[in-house]
Amino acid sequence: MSPYLFVLVMEVGSALLRYRVQQSPQFQYHWKCKDLGLINLCFADDVLLFCKADIPSIKLLTETLSEFATFSGLKVNPSKSQIIFSRAVQQRQQLLDCVGFQEGSLPIKYLGIPLTSSRLTLADCRPLIDKVDTRLAGWNHQHLSYAGRLQLIKSVLSTLHMYWASVFILPKGVLKMLERKMRTFLWQGPSGGRQAKVAWDQICKPKAEGGLGLRSLIIMNQALILKQMWRVLQNDGSSIWVDWIQRYRLRHSTLWTFNRTTGSWCWKKMLKLRPILRRGAHYKVGDGSSFSLWQDVWHERGPLCLNFPRGIEVTGLPLSSTLSSVLQRNQWCWPAATDSDIAEIMSLLPRRILQQWTKSVGGATRVSSLYNQPFFSFSHRPHMFFGKGCFTENSRYQGTGLFFG
């Protein structure tokens, strides 16, 4: 079956699951999927199902899968299927008997990467390291010049980790190990006895600055994660993951003001990149109706609710207020107050709203060009690119992605 037909058939399966769930009052969602109505995730014929660990819910899912198999021919293979419980589930054996699957535990491998909420270890990343070793073992160094080895590093070795790095903040030890393998491959050649001629940090500089244009794997990893964080800021409804983060992680906060210590290890590591993201963010507020007055970082001091905590009480403007609530005819219109915090806020605001803040007309989202910006303060100063001209006129944040070059 062609991939496109496979996708179409699985869409029918997903629709059937949703229909059966809607018709059954006994079905109960997983407690962190209910608000989104999330039942399943599919990639080709790989399916993840979510529900509360009770017999009526699991029985409904298995019966629906059996019904789907009768007209599609796609049957569940019990020997390759697992059911994973949370720690609090008591009736595990009854549920296993109901579905006929084996009990599994996290981490499991899905689409080539481990699914885990805990810190990634060297053992978790071993498949990635082995993949690099396999490529290196397959190349005959004797027939490759420095230029040839450099090209293989650029086009092959430095891209093998990209999929992993788009999902996880990888351990620095793993990334340094991969860079060490690349460095050895570049300099030592077939004899294995030559020493590095130039420091790796210098090699990772852009060619215009005397480097070879290779990419730092650590900074590339950060760039790819920042792209995911940018999607959270945009919150345009195009991603289930973003919707889930907004509902179950941020809730009534924003990415800028979230300060709770709960969440997975990876989520906490992502939050530590917020200062870097903020340094590269440029704002086009439009008419202010889509910007939070208190929680977004339109002000040079950052979120007002953090820098001026008494502002909400003094002004009487609730946390849900938008920036447009203090704008009137292109002028600031704050409630009259003598509090020092409000006075400080006012002293830092321009007298008139910038022209780019006025209501504007939307345009087509398109990456027309890229411009170079020194984004990270590292010694070898690799460059990150922001999309220039890749946003609509009324975008909340000026930019839709982060790109390395």
mmCIF file of C-alpha atoms in Angstrom:
data_model
loop_
_atom_site.group_PDB
_atom_site.id
_atom_site.type_symbol
_atom_site.label_atom_id
_atom_site.label_comp_id
_atom_site.label_asym_id
_atom_site.label_seq_id
_atom_site.Cartn_x
_atom_site.Cartn_y
_atom_site.Cartn_z
ATOM 1 C CA MET A 1 0.000 0.000 0.000
ATOM 2 C CA SER A 2 1.378 3.419 -0.923
ATOM 3 C CA PRO A 3 2.174 5.829 1.927
ATOM 4 C CA TYR A 4 -0.598 8.233 0.914
ATOM 5 C CA LEU A 5 -3.215 5.484 0.888
ATOM 6 C CA PHE A 6 -1.922 4.343 4.255
ATOM 7 C CA VAL A 7 -2.409 7.810 5.682
ATOM 8 C CA LEU A 8 -5.928 8.041 4.258
ATOM 9 C CA VAL A 9 -6.894 4.668 5.722
ATOM 10 C CA MET A 10 -5.505 5.608 9.137
ATOM 11 C CA GLU A 11 -7.481 8.863 8.999
ATOM 12 C CA VAL A 12 -10.596 6.729 8.626
ATOM 13 C CA GLY A 13 -9.473 4.706 11.641
ATOM 14 C CA SER A 14 -9.018 7.876 13.690
ATOM 15 C CA ALA A 15 -12.449 9.129 12.665
ATOM 16 C CA LEU A 16 -13.982 5.800 13.671
ATOM 17 C CA LEU A 17 -12.319 6.008 17.095
ATOM 18 C CA ARG A 18 -13.657 9.517 17.641
ATOM 19 C CA TYR A 19 -17.150 8.472 16.578
ATOM 20 C CA ARG A 20 -17.260 5.433 18.887
ATOM 21 C CA VAL A 21 -15.964 7.471 21.820
ATOM 22 C CA GLN A 22 -18.594 10.160 21.262
ATOM 23 C CA GLN A 23 -21.318 7.502 21.213
ATOM 24 C CA SER A 24 -20.159 5.816 24.428
ATOM 25 C CA PRO A 25 -20.955 7.474 27.781
ATOM 26 C CA GLN A 26 -18.750 4.904 29.556
ATOM 27 C CA PHE A 27 -15.512 5.902 27.853
ATOM 28 C CA GLN A 28 -13.198 8.050 29.957
ATOM 29 C CA TYR A 29 -10.300 10.045 28.544
ATOM 30 C CA HIS A 30 -6.823 10.024 29.971
ATOM 31 C CA TRP A 31 -6.833 12.853 32.518
ATOM 32 C CA LYS A 32 -4.339 14.897 30.512
ATOM 33 C CA CYS A 33 -6.078 14.348 27.185
ATOM 34 C CA LYS A 34 -9.697 15.128 28.011
ATOM 35 C CA ASP A 35 -9.711 18.864 27.305
ATOM 36 C CA LEU A 36 -8.163 18.301 23.868
ATOM 37 C CA GLY A 37 -10.319 15.254 23.131
ATOM 38 C CA LEU A 38 -7.118 13.347 22.388
ATOM 39 C CA ILE A 39 -7.580 9.615 21.833
ATOM 40 C CA ASN A 40 -4.815 8.585 19.466
ATOM 41 C CA LEU A 41 -1.681 9.649 17.610
ATOM 42 C CA CYS A 42 -0.703 7.979 14.343
ATOM 43 C CA PHE A 43 2.348 7.808 12.131
ATOM 44 C CA ALA A 44 1.739 5.451 9.210
ATOM 45 C CA ASP A 45 0.642 2.202 10.903
ATOM 46 C CA ASP A 46 2.151 3.071 14.294
ATOM 47 C CA VAL A 47 -0.617 4.061 16.701
ATOM 48 C CA LEU A 48 -0.580 5.389 20.257
ATOM 49 C CA LEU A 49 -3.906 5.173 22.130
ATOM 50 C CA PHE A 50 -4.753 7.057 25.325
ATOM 51 C CA CYS A 51 -7.540 6.471 27.846
ATOM 52 C CA LYS A 52 -8.230 6.024 31.526
ATOM 53 C CA ALA A 53 -7.106 2.655 32.882
ATOM 54 C CA ASP A 54 -10.543 1.079 33.265
ATOM 55 C CA ILE A 55 -12.109 -1.891 31.527
ATOM 56 C CA PRO A 56 -15.002 -0.076 29.713
ATOM 57 C CA SER A 57 -12.633 2.440 28.112
ATOM 58 C CA ILE A 58 -10.021 -0.095 27.045
ATOM 59 C CA LYS A 59 -12.673 -2.516 25.825
ATOM 60 C CA LEU A 60 -14.210 0.183 23.629
ATOM 61 C CA LEU A 61 -10.843 0.922 22.016
ATOM 62 C CA THR A 62 -10.070 -2.747 21.322
ATOM 63 C CA GLU A 63 -13.539 -3.355 19.858
ATOM 64 C CA THR A 64 -13.151 -0.305 17.609
ATOM 65 C CA LEU A 65 -9.757 -1.541 16.404
ATOM 66 C CA SER A 66 -11.313 -4.921 15.599
ATOM 67 C CA GLU A 67 -14.101 -3.199 13.655
ATOM 68 C CA PHE A 68 -11.512 -1.162 11.765
ATOM 69 C CA ALA A 69 -9.619 -4.354 10.890
ATOM 70 C CA THR A 70 -12.687 -5.952 9.272
ATOM 71 C CA PHE A 71 -12.828 -3.438 6.414
ATOM 72 C CA SER A 72 -9.209 -2.237 6.228
ATOM 73 C CA GLY A 73 -7.303 -5.474 6.708
ATOM 74 C CA LEU A 74 -5.021 -3.748 9.223
ATOM 75 C CA LYS A 75 -5.011 -5.905 12.327
ATOM 76 C CA VAL A 76 -3.337 -5.291 15.653
ATOM 77 C CA ASN A 77 -0.366 -7.572 16.296
ATOM 78 C CA PRO A 78 -0.561 -8.433 20.022
ATOM 79 C CA SER A 79 3.047 -9.649 20.104
ATOM 80 C CA LYS A 80 4.250 -6.200 18.986
ATOM 81 C CA SER A 81 1.809 -4.179 21.083
ATOM 82 C CA GLN A 82 2.183 -3.017 24.670
ATOM 83 C CA ILE A 83 0.055 -1.319 27.284
ATOM 84 C CA ILE A 84 1.779 1.129 29.630
ATOM 85 C CA PHE A 85 0.232 2.017 32.979
ATOM 86 C CA SER A 86 0.824 4.873 35.368
ATOM 87 C CA ARG A 87 2.120 3.986 38.807
ATOM 88 C CA ALA A 88 -1.271 4.330 40.486
ATOM 89 C CA VAL A 89 -3.095 1.661 38.428
ATOM 90 C CA GLN A 90 -4.105 -1.332 40.566
ATOM 91 C CA GLN A 91 -6.085 -3.668 38.278
ATOM 92 C CA ARG A 92 -3.282 -4.247 35.781
ATOM 93 C CA GLN A 93 -3.765 -7.965 35.176
ATOM 94 C CA GLN A 94 -7.478 -7.549 34.447
ATOM 95 C CA LEU A 95 -6.708 -4.873 31.882
ATOM 96 C CA LEU A 96 -3.956 -6.969 30.294
ATOM 97 C CA ASP A 97 -6.336 -9.913 29.999
ATOM 98 C CA CYS A 98 -8.887 -7.616 28.354
ATOM 99 C CA VAL A 99 -6.589 -6.507 25.526
ATOM 100 C CA GLY A 100 -4.168 -9.420 25.263
ATOM 101 C CA PHE A 101 -1.116 -7.149 25.135
ATOM 102 C CA GLN A 102 2.106 -7.311 27.090
ATOM 103 C CA GLU A 103 2.811 -4.758 29.790
ATOM 104 C CA GLY A 104 5.446 -2.223 28.812
ATOM 105 C CA SER A 105 7.316 0.518 30.620
ATOM 106 C CA LEU A 106 8.977 3.782 29.713
ATOM 107 C CA PRO A 107 11.224 4.542 28.000
ATOM 108 C CA ILE A 108 10.058 2.877 24.809
ATOM 109 C CA LYS A 109 11.366 3.582 21.334
ATOM 110 C CA TYR A 110 8.971 5.308 18.939
ATOM 111 C CA LEU A 111 9.977 6.477 15.473
ATOM 112 C CA GLY A 112 13.597 5.777 16.352
ATOM 113 C CA ILE A 113 13.844 7.858 19.535
ATOM 114 C CA PRO A 114 13.159 7.006 23.190
ATOM 115 C CA LEU A 115 9.934 8.227 24.759
ATOM 116 C CA THR A 116 10.856 9.309 28.259
ATOM 117 C CA SER A 117 10.128 12.148 30.655
ATOM 118 C CA SER A 118 13.333 11.704 32.659
ATOM 119 C CA ARG A 119 16.876 12.820 31.963
ATOM 120 C CA LEU A 120 18.410 11.301 28.847
ATOM 121 C CA THR A 121 21.402 9.099 29.583
ATOM 122 C CA LEU A 122 24.302 7.892 27.485
ATOM 123 C CA ALA A 123 22.554 4.530 27.181
ATOM 124 C CA ASP A 124 19.413 6.229 25.818
ATOM 125 C CA CYS A 125 21.509 7.955 23.140
ATOM 126 C CA ARG A 126 23.522 4.854 22.218
ATOM 127 C CA PRO A 127 21.524 4.247 18.983
ATOM 128 C CA LEU A 128 22.495 7.737 17.787
ATOM 129 C CA ILE A 129 26.169 7.176 18.623
ATOM 130 C CA ASP A 130 26.109 3.768 16.937
ATOM 131 C CA LYS A 131 24.648 5.328 13.808
ATOM 132 C CA VAL A 132 27.600 7.730 13.583
ATOM 133 C CA ASP A 133 30.071 4.893 14.224
ATOM 134 C CA THR A 134 28.474 2.825 11.462
ATOM 135 C CA ARG A 135 28.879 5.650 8.958
ATOM 136 C CA LEU A 136 32.501 6.185 9.941
ATOM 137 C CA ALA A 137 33.283 2.478 9.679
ATOM 138 C CA GLY A 138 31.864 2.371 6.166
ATOM 139 C CA TRP A 139 34.131 5.082 4.777
ATOM 140 C CA ASN A 140 37.576 4.265 3.500
ATOM 141 C CA HIS A 141 39.815 7.054 4.799
ATOM 142 C CA GLN A 142 42.626 6.199 2.420
ATOM 143 C CA HIS A 143 40.725 7.524 -0.568
ATOM 144 C CA LEU A 144 39.499 10.746 1.037
ATOM 145 C CA SER A 145 41.312 14.053 1.180
ATOM 146 C CA TYR A 146 40.801 16.654 3.900
ATOM 147 C CA ALA A 147 38.263 18.343 1.639
ATOM 148 C CA GLY A 148 36.436 15.062 1.080
ATOM 149 C CA ARG A 149 36.256 14.275 4.781
ATOM 150 C CA LEU A 150 35.117 17.826 5.510
ATOM 151 C CA GLN A 151 32.286 17.482 3.009
ATOM 152 C CA LEU A 152 31.154 14.178 4.539
ATOM 153 C CA ILE A 153 31.088 15.775 7.986
ATOM 154 C CA LYS A 154 29.008 18.684 6.683
ATOM 155 C CA SER A 155 26.531 16.713 4.622
ATOM 156 C CA VAL A 156 26.227 13.481 6.635
ATOM 157 C CA LEU A 157 27.718 13.333 10.137
ATOM 158 C CA SER A 158 26.546 16.751 11.320
ATOM 159 C CA THR A 159 22.953 15.995 10.262
ATOM 160 C CA LEU A 160 22.504 12.543 11.822
ATOM 161 C CA HIS A 161 21.534 14.012 15.197
ATOM 162 C CA MET A 162 19.052 16.555 13.812
ATOM 163 C CA TYR A 163 15.921 14.482 14.409
ATOM 164 C CA TRP A 164 16.930 13.744 18.000
ATOM 165 C CA ALA A 165 17.985 17.347 18.572
ATOM 166 C CA SER A 166 14.583 18.585 17.374
ATOM 167 C CA VAL A 167 12.889 16.642 20.170
ATOM 168 C CA PHE A 168 15.322 16.587 23.097
ATOM 169 C CA ILE A 169 17.984 18.769 24.621
ATOM 170 C CA LEU A 170 20.680 16.133 24.281
ATOM 171 C CA PRO A 171 23.307 15.626 27.012
ATOM 172 C CA LYS A 172 26.351 17.773 26.342
ATOM 173 C CA GLY A 173 28.550 14.736 26.930
ATOM 174 C CA VAL A 174 26.892 12.962 24.006
ATOM 175 C CA LEU A 175 27.198 15.969 21.693
ATOM 176 C CA LYS A 176 30.846 16.481 22.627
ATOM 177 C CA MET A 177 31.487 12.795 21.950
ATOM 178 C CA LEU A 178 29.977 13.148 18.476
ATOM 179 C CA GLU A 179 32.066 16.256 17.800
ATOM 180 C CA ARG A 180 35.155 14.388 18.977
ATOM 181 C CA LYS A 181 34.457 11.612 16.480
ATOM 182 C CA MET A 182 34.069 14.195 13.706
ATOM 183 C CA ARG A 183 37.283 15.930 14.713
ATOM 184 C CA THR A 184 39.175 12.639 14.710
ATOM 185 C CA PHE A 185 37.769 11.706 11.311
ATOM 186 C CA LEU A 186 38.690 15.089 9.843
ATOM 187 C CA TRP A 187 42.291 15.295 11.044
ATOM 188 C CA GLN A 188 43.687 11.829 11.612
ATOM 189 C CA GLY A 189 42.906 10.183 8.304
ATOM 190 C CA PRO A 190 43.875 6.540 7.686
ATOM 191 C CA SER A 191 47.017 6.536 9.856
ATOM 192 C CA GLY A 192 45.257 7.734 12.989
ATOM 193 C CA GLY A 193 48.428 9.409 14.173
ATOM 194 C CA ARG A 194 47.966 13.028 13.172
ATOM 195 C CA GLN A 195 47.014 15.711 15.629
ATOM 196 C CA ALA A 196 44.380 18.395 15.123
ATOM 197 C CA LYS A 197 45.807 21.342 13.207
ATOM 198 C CA VAL A 198 43.192 23.882 14.299
ATOM 199 C CA ALA A 199 40.978 24.054 17.381
ATOM 200 C CA TRP A 200 37.436 22.792 16.837
ATOM 201 C CA ASP A 201 35.951 26.109 17.989
ATOM 202 C CA GLN A 202 37.846 27.851 15.207
ATOM 203 C CA ILE A 203 36.685 25.310 12.640
ATOM 204 C CA CYS A 204 33.072 26.001 13.610
ATOM 205 C CA LYS A 205 33.377 29.671 12.742
ATOM 206 C CA PRO A 206 31.722 30.878 9.513
ATOM 207 C CA LYS A 207 33.968 30.874 6.469
ATOM 208 C CA ALA A 208 33.845 34.670 6.391
ATOM 209 C CA GLU A 209 35.558 34.664 9.799
ATOM 210 C CA GLY A 210 38.242 32.151 8.868
ATOM 211 C CA GLY A 211 36.482 28.932 9.870
ATOM 212 C CA LEU A 212 35.357 25.956 7.816
ATOM 213 C CA GLY A 213 31.656 26.612 8.299
ATOM 214 C CA LEU A 214 30.900 23.526 10.390
ATOM 215 C CA ARG A 215 28.137 23.739 12.981
ATOM 216 C CA SER A 216 28.448 23.401 16.721
ATOM 217 C CA LEU A 217 26.199 20.484 17.651
ATOM 218 C CA ILE A 218 25.428 22.002 21.058
ATOM 219 C CA ILE A 219 24.247 25.293 19.606
ATOM 220 C CA MET A 220 22.399 23.554 16.778
ATOM 221 C CA ASN A 221 20.521 21.547 19.403
ATOM 222 C CA GLN A 222 19.545 24.771 21.175
ATOM 223 C CA ALA A 223 18.459 26.342 17.891
ATOM 224 C CA LEU A 224 16.170 23.432 17.054
ATOM 225 C CA ILE A 225 14.582 23.516 20.519
ATOM 226 C CA LEU A 226 14.134 27.287 20.253
ATOM 227 C CA LYS A 227 12.179 26.654 17.076
ATOM 228 C CA GLN A 228 9.763 24.495 19.089
ATOM 229 C CA MET A 229 9.508 27.208 21.741
ATOM 230 C CA TRP A 230 8.763 29.711 18.996
ATOM 231 C CA ARG A 231 5.804 27.572 17.973
ATOM 232 C CA VAL A 232 4.524 27.794 21.554
ATOM 233 C CA LEU A 233 4.743 31.588 21.368
ATOM 234 C CA GLN A 234 2.910 31.678 18.042
ATOM 235 C CA ASN A 235 0.158 29.351 19.320
ATOM 236 C CA ASP A 236 -1.603 29.298 15.970
ATOM 237 C CA GLY A 237 -3.473 26.038 16.572
ATOM 238 C CA SER A 238 -1.479 24.039 14.022
ATOM 239 C CA SER A 239 0.187 21.676 16.513
ATOM 240 C CA ILE A 240 -1.334 19.235 19.000
ATOM 241 C CA TRP A 241 1.850 19.479 21.053
ATOM 242 C CA VAL A 242 1.560 23.271 21.291
ATOM 243 C CA ASP A 243 -2.121 22.998 22.223
ATOM 244 C CA TRP A 244 -1.228 20.465 24.925
ATOM 245 C CA ILE A 245 1.545 22.691 26.318
ATOM 246 C CA GLN A 246 -0.810 25.671 26.422
ATOM 247 C CA ARG A 247 -3.533 23.710 28.206
ATOM 248 C CA TYR A 248 -1.635 21.486 30.631
ATOM 249 C CA ARG A 249 1.689 23.245 31.165
ATOM 250 C CA LEU A 250 1.252 26.996 30.752
ATOM 251 C CA ARG A 251 -2.458 27.118 31.580
ATOM 252 C CA HIS A 252 -3.111 30.789 32.400
ATOM 253 C CA SER A 253 0.559 31.770 32.096
ATOM 254 C CA THR A 254 2.701 32.464 29.060
ATOM 255 C CA LEU A 255 6.052 31.014 28.102
ATOM 256 C CA TRP A 256 7.684 34.158 29.498
ATOM 257 C CA THR A 257 6.025 34.144 32.927
ATOM 258 C CA PHE A 258 5.741 30.413 33.655
ATOM 259 C CA ASN A 259 7.721 29.727 36.837
ATOM 260 C CA ARG A 260 6.389 26.477 38.295
ATOM 261 C CA THR A 261 8.933 23.757 39.005
ATOM 262 C CA THR A 262 6.723 20.899 37.819
ATOM 263 C CA GLY A 263 7.139 19.151 34.501
ATOM 264 C CA SER A 264 9.517 16.799 32.771
ATOM 265 C CA TRP A 265 13.273 17.199 32.716
ATOM 266 C CA CYS A 266 13.169 18.177 29.035
ATOM 267 C CA TRP A 267 10.527 20.866 29.670
ATOM 268 C CA LYS A 268 12.622 22.395 32.452
ATOM 269 C CA LYS A 269 15.673 22.449 30.180
ATOM 270 C CA MET A 270 13.634 24.194 27.492
ATOM 271 C CA LEU A 271 12.588 26.916 29.907
ATOM 272 C CA LYS A 272 16.244 27.672 30.630
ATOM 273 C CA LEU A 273 16.615 28.775 26.999
ATOM 274 C CA ARG A 274 14.105 31.610 27.393
ATOM 275 C CA PRO A 275 16.769 34.332 27.825
ATOM 276 C CA ILE A 276 18.312 33.332 24.489
ATOM 277 C CA LEU A 277 14.911 33.321 22.814
ATOM 278 C CA ARG A 278 14.106 36.737 24.197
ATOM 279 C CA ARG A 279 17.345 38.243 22.871
ATOM 280 C CA GLY A 280 16.392 37.224 19.360
ATOM 281 C CA ALA A 281 12.692 38.088 19.459
ATOM 282 C CA HIS A 282 11.400 41.147 17.616
ATOM 283 C CA TYR A 283 7.849 42.317 18.099
ATOM 284 C CA LYS A 284 5.153 43.614 15.826
ATOM 285 C CA VAL A 285 2.290 44.234 18.194
ATOM 286 C CA GLY A 286 -0.300 45.369 15.661
ATOM 287 C CA ASP A 287 -3.277 46.921 17.448
ATOM 288 C CA GLY A 288 -2.355 45.166 20.709
ATOM 289 C CA SER A 289 -5.455 42.984 20.835
ATOM 290 C CA SER A 290 -3.485 39.727 20.721
ATOM 291 C CA PHE A 291 -0.778 40.745 23.210
ATOM 292 C CA SER A 292 -1.102 40.198 26.949
ATOM 293 C CA LEU A 293 -0.609 43.466 28.803
ATOM 294 C CA TRP A 294 0.890 41.797 31.861
ATOM 295 C CA GLN A 295 2.488 38.573 30.633
ATOM 296 C CA ASP A 296 4.032 39.239 27.204
ATOM 297 C CA VAL A 297 7.430 40.888 26.797
ATOM 298 C CA TRP A 298 6.440 43.929 24.750
ATOM 299 C CA HIS A 299 7.993 46.169 27.442
ATOM 300 C CA GLU A 300 11.778 46.552 27.607
ATOM 301 C CA ARG A 301 11.790 45.362 31.225
ATOM 302 C CA GLY A 302 10.015 42.127 30.321
ATOM 303 C CA PRO A 303 6.613 40.896 31.564
ATOM 304 C CA LEU A 304 5.001 43.602 33.684
ATOM 305 C CA CYS A 305 3.492 41.095 36.112
ATOM 306 C CA LEU A 306 7.023 40.079 37.130
ATOM 307 C CA ASN A 307 8.703 43.475 37.118
ATOM 308 C CA PHE A 308 5.768 45.513 38.473
ATOM 309 C CA PRO A 309 3.782 42.981 40.544
ATOM 310 C CA ARG A 310 1.538 45.624 42.155
ATOM 311 C CA GLY A 311 0.471 46.957 38.775
ATOM 312 C CA ILE A 312 -2.555 44.669 38.482
ATOM 313 C CA GLU A 313 -3.889 45.750 41.874
ATOM 314 C CA VAL A 314 -3.163 49.452 41.407
ATOM 315 C CA THR A 315 -4.576 49.806 37.895
ATOM 316 C CA GLY A 316 -7.528 47.476 38.342
ATOM 317 C CA LEU A 317 -6.685 45.839 35.015
ATOM 318 C CA PRO A 318 -6.994 42.027 35.321
ATOM 319 C CA LEU A 319 -4.290 39.557 34.339
ATOM 320 C CA SER A 320 -6.237 38.727 31.178
ATOM 321 C CA SER A 321 -6.044 42.327 29.885
ATOM 322 C CA THR A 322 -4.589 42.888 26.437
ATOM 323 C CA LEU A 323 -2.290 45.687 25.382
ATOM 324 C CA SER A 324 -5.148 47.282 23.466
ATOM 325 C CA SER A 325 -6.871 48.031 26.789
ATOM 326 C CA VAL A 326 -4.339 50.827 27.461
ATOM 327 C CA LEU A 327 -4.279 52.167 23.896
ATOM 328 C CA GLN A 328 -6.718 54.738 22.560
ATOM 329 C CA ARG A 329 -6.314 56.560 19.262
ATOM 330 C CA ASN A 330 -2.644 55.727 19.053
ATOM 331 C CA GLN A 331 -2.012 57.122 22.559
ATOM 332 C CA TRP A 332 -1.375 55.519 25.938
ATOM 333 C CA CYS A 333 -4.457 55.519 28.133
ATOM 334 C CA TRP A 334 -3.518 54.068 31.513
ATOM 335 C CA PRO A 335 -5.879 54.367 34.500
ATOM 336 C CA ALA A 336 -5.062 57.349 36.688
ATOM 337 C CA ALA A 337 -2.764 56.183 39.485
ATOM 338 C CA THR A 338 -0.004 57.670 41.586
ATOM 339 C CA ASP A 339 1.729 54.427 42.444
ATOM 340 C CA SER A 340 5.481 54.481 41.832
ATOM 341 C CA ASP A 341 5.326 51.280 39.776
ATOM 342 C CA ILE A 342 2.861 52.815 37.324
ATOM 343 C CA ALA A 343 4.900 55.991 37.185
ATOM 344 C CA GLU A 344 7.959 53.934 36.292
ATOM 345 C CA ILE A 345 6.057 52.040 33.614
ATOM 346 C CA MET A 346 4.883 55.306 32.094
ATOM 347 C CA SER A 347 8.357 56.834 32.165
ATOM 348 C CA LEU A 348 9.704 53.986 30.033
ATOM 349 C CA LEU A 349 7.008 54.172 27.358
ATOM 350 C CA PRO A 350 7.290 56.219 24.162
ATOM 351 C CA ARG A 351 5.028 59.262 23.990
ATOM 352 C CA ARG A 352 3.322 58.022 20.888
ATOM 353 C CA ILE A 353 2.808 54.485 19.756
ATOM 354 C CA LEU A 354 5.268 53.422 17.095
ATOM 355 C CA GLN A 355 3.853 53.323 13.615
ATOM 356 C CA GLN A 356 4.355 49.565 13.442
ATOM 357 C CA TRP A 357 1.974 49.198 16.407
ATOM 358 C CA THR A 358 -0.954 50.627 14.508
ATOM 359 C CA LYS A 359 -3.485 48.271 13.047
ATOM 360 C CA SER A 360 -2.119 46.730 9.886
ATOM 361 C CA VAL A 361 -3.236 44.500 7.071
ATOM 362 C CA GLY A 362 -2.200 40.844 7.006
ATOM 363 C CA GLY A 363 0.062 39.538 4.292
ATOM 364 C CA ALA A 364 1.161 36.150 3.030
ATOM 365 C CA THR A 365 3.474 34.132 5.246
ATOM 366 C CA ARG A 366 6.585 33.530 3.203
ATOM 367 C CA VAL A 367 10.304 33.224 3.813
ATOM 368 C CA SER A 368 11.733 35.624 1.261
ATOM 369 C CA SER A 369 15.203 36.127 2.684
ATOM 370 C CA LEU A 370 17.367 35.506 5.704
ATOM 371 C CA TYR A 371 19.561 37.843 7.590
ATOM 372 C CA ASN A 372 22.526 37.078 9.755
ATOM 373 C CA GLN A 373 22.493 37.805 13.458
ATOM 374 C CA PRO A 374 25.130 36.891 16.100
ATOM 375 C CA PHE A 375 22.639 35.190 18.370
ATOM 376 C CA PHE A 376 24.656 33.215 20.893
ATOM 377 C CA SER A 377 27.491 34.605 22.988
ATOM 378 C CA PHE A 378 29.972 31.784 22.456
ATOM 379 C CA SER A 379 33.650 32.085 21.682
ATOM 380 C CA HIS A 380 33.352 30.710 18.163
ATOM 381 C CA ARG A 381 30.287 32.869 17.518
ATOM 382 C CA PRO A 382 28.293 30.694 15.143
ATOM 383 C CA HIS A 383 25.443 32.530 13.505
ATOM 384 C CA MET A 384 21.751 31.965 13.746
ATOM 385 C CA PHE A 385 19.341 33.197 11.139
ATOM 386 C CA PHE A 386 15.890 34.578 11.712
ATOM 387 C CA GLY A 387 13.395 34.496 8.899
ATOM 388 C CA LYS A 388 13.145 38.021 7.516
ATOM 389 C CA GLY A 389 9.867 38.779 5.826
ATOM 390 C CA CYS A 390 8.478 35.409 6.903
ATOM 391 C CA PHE A 391 5.591 36.733 8.955
ATOM 392 C CA THR A 392 2.251 38.320 8.386
ATOM 393 C CA GLU A 393 1.786 41.989 9.149
ATOM 394 C CA ASN A 394 -0.330 41.276 12.202
ATOM 395 C CA SER A 395 1.809 38.486 13.637
ATOM 396 C CA ARG A 396 2.214 38.581 17.405
ATOM 397 C CA TYR A 397 5.927 37.929 17.149
ATOM 398 C CA GLN A 398 8.105 39.028 14.301
ATOM 399 C CA GLY A 399 9.470 35.741 12.998
ATOM 400 C CA THR A 400 8.231 32.205 12.605
ATOM 401 C CA GLY A 401 11.358 30.112 12.893
ATOM 402 C CA LEU A 402 15.005 29.972 13.811
ATOM 403 C CA PHE A 403 17.528 28.765 11.280
ATOM 404 C CA PHE A 404 21.233 28.048 11.459
ATOM 405 C CA GLY A 405 23.757 29.011 8.869
#
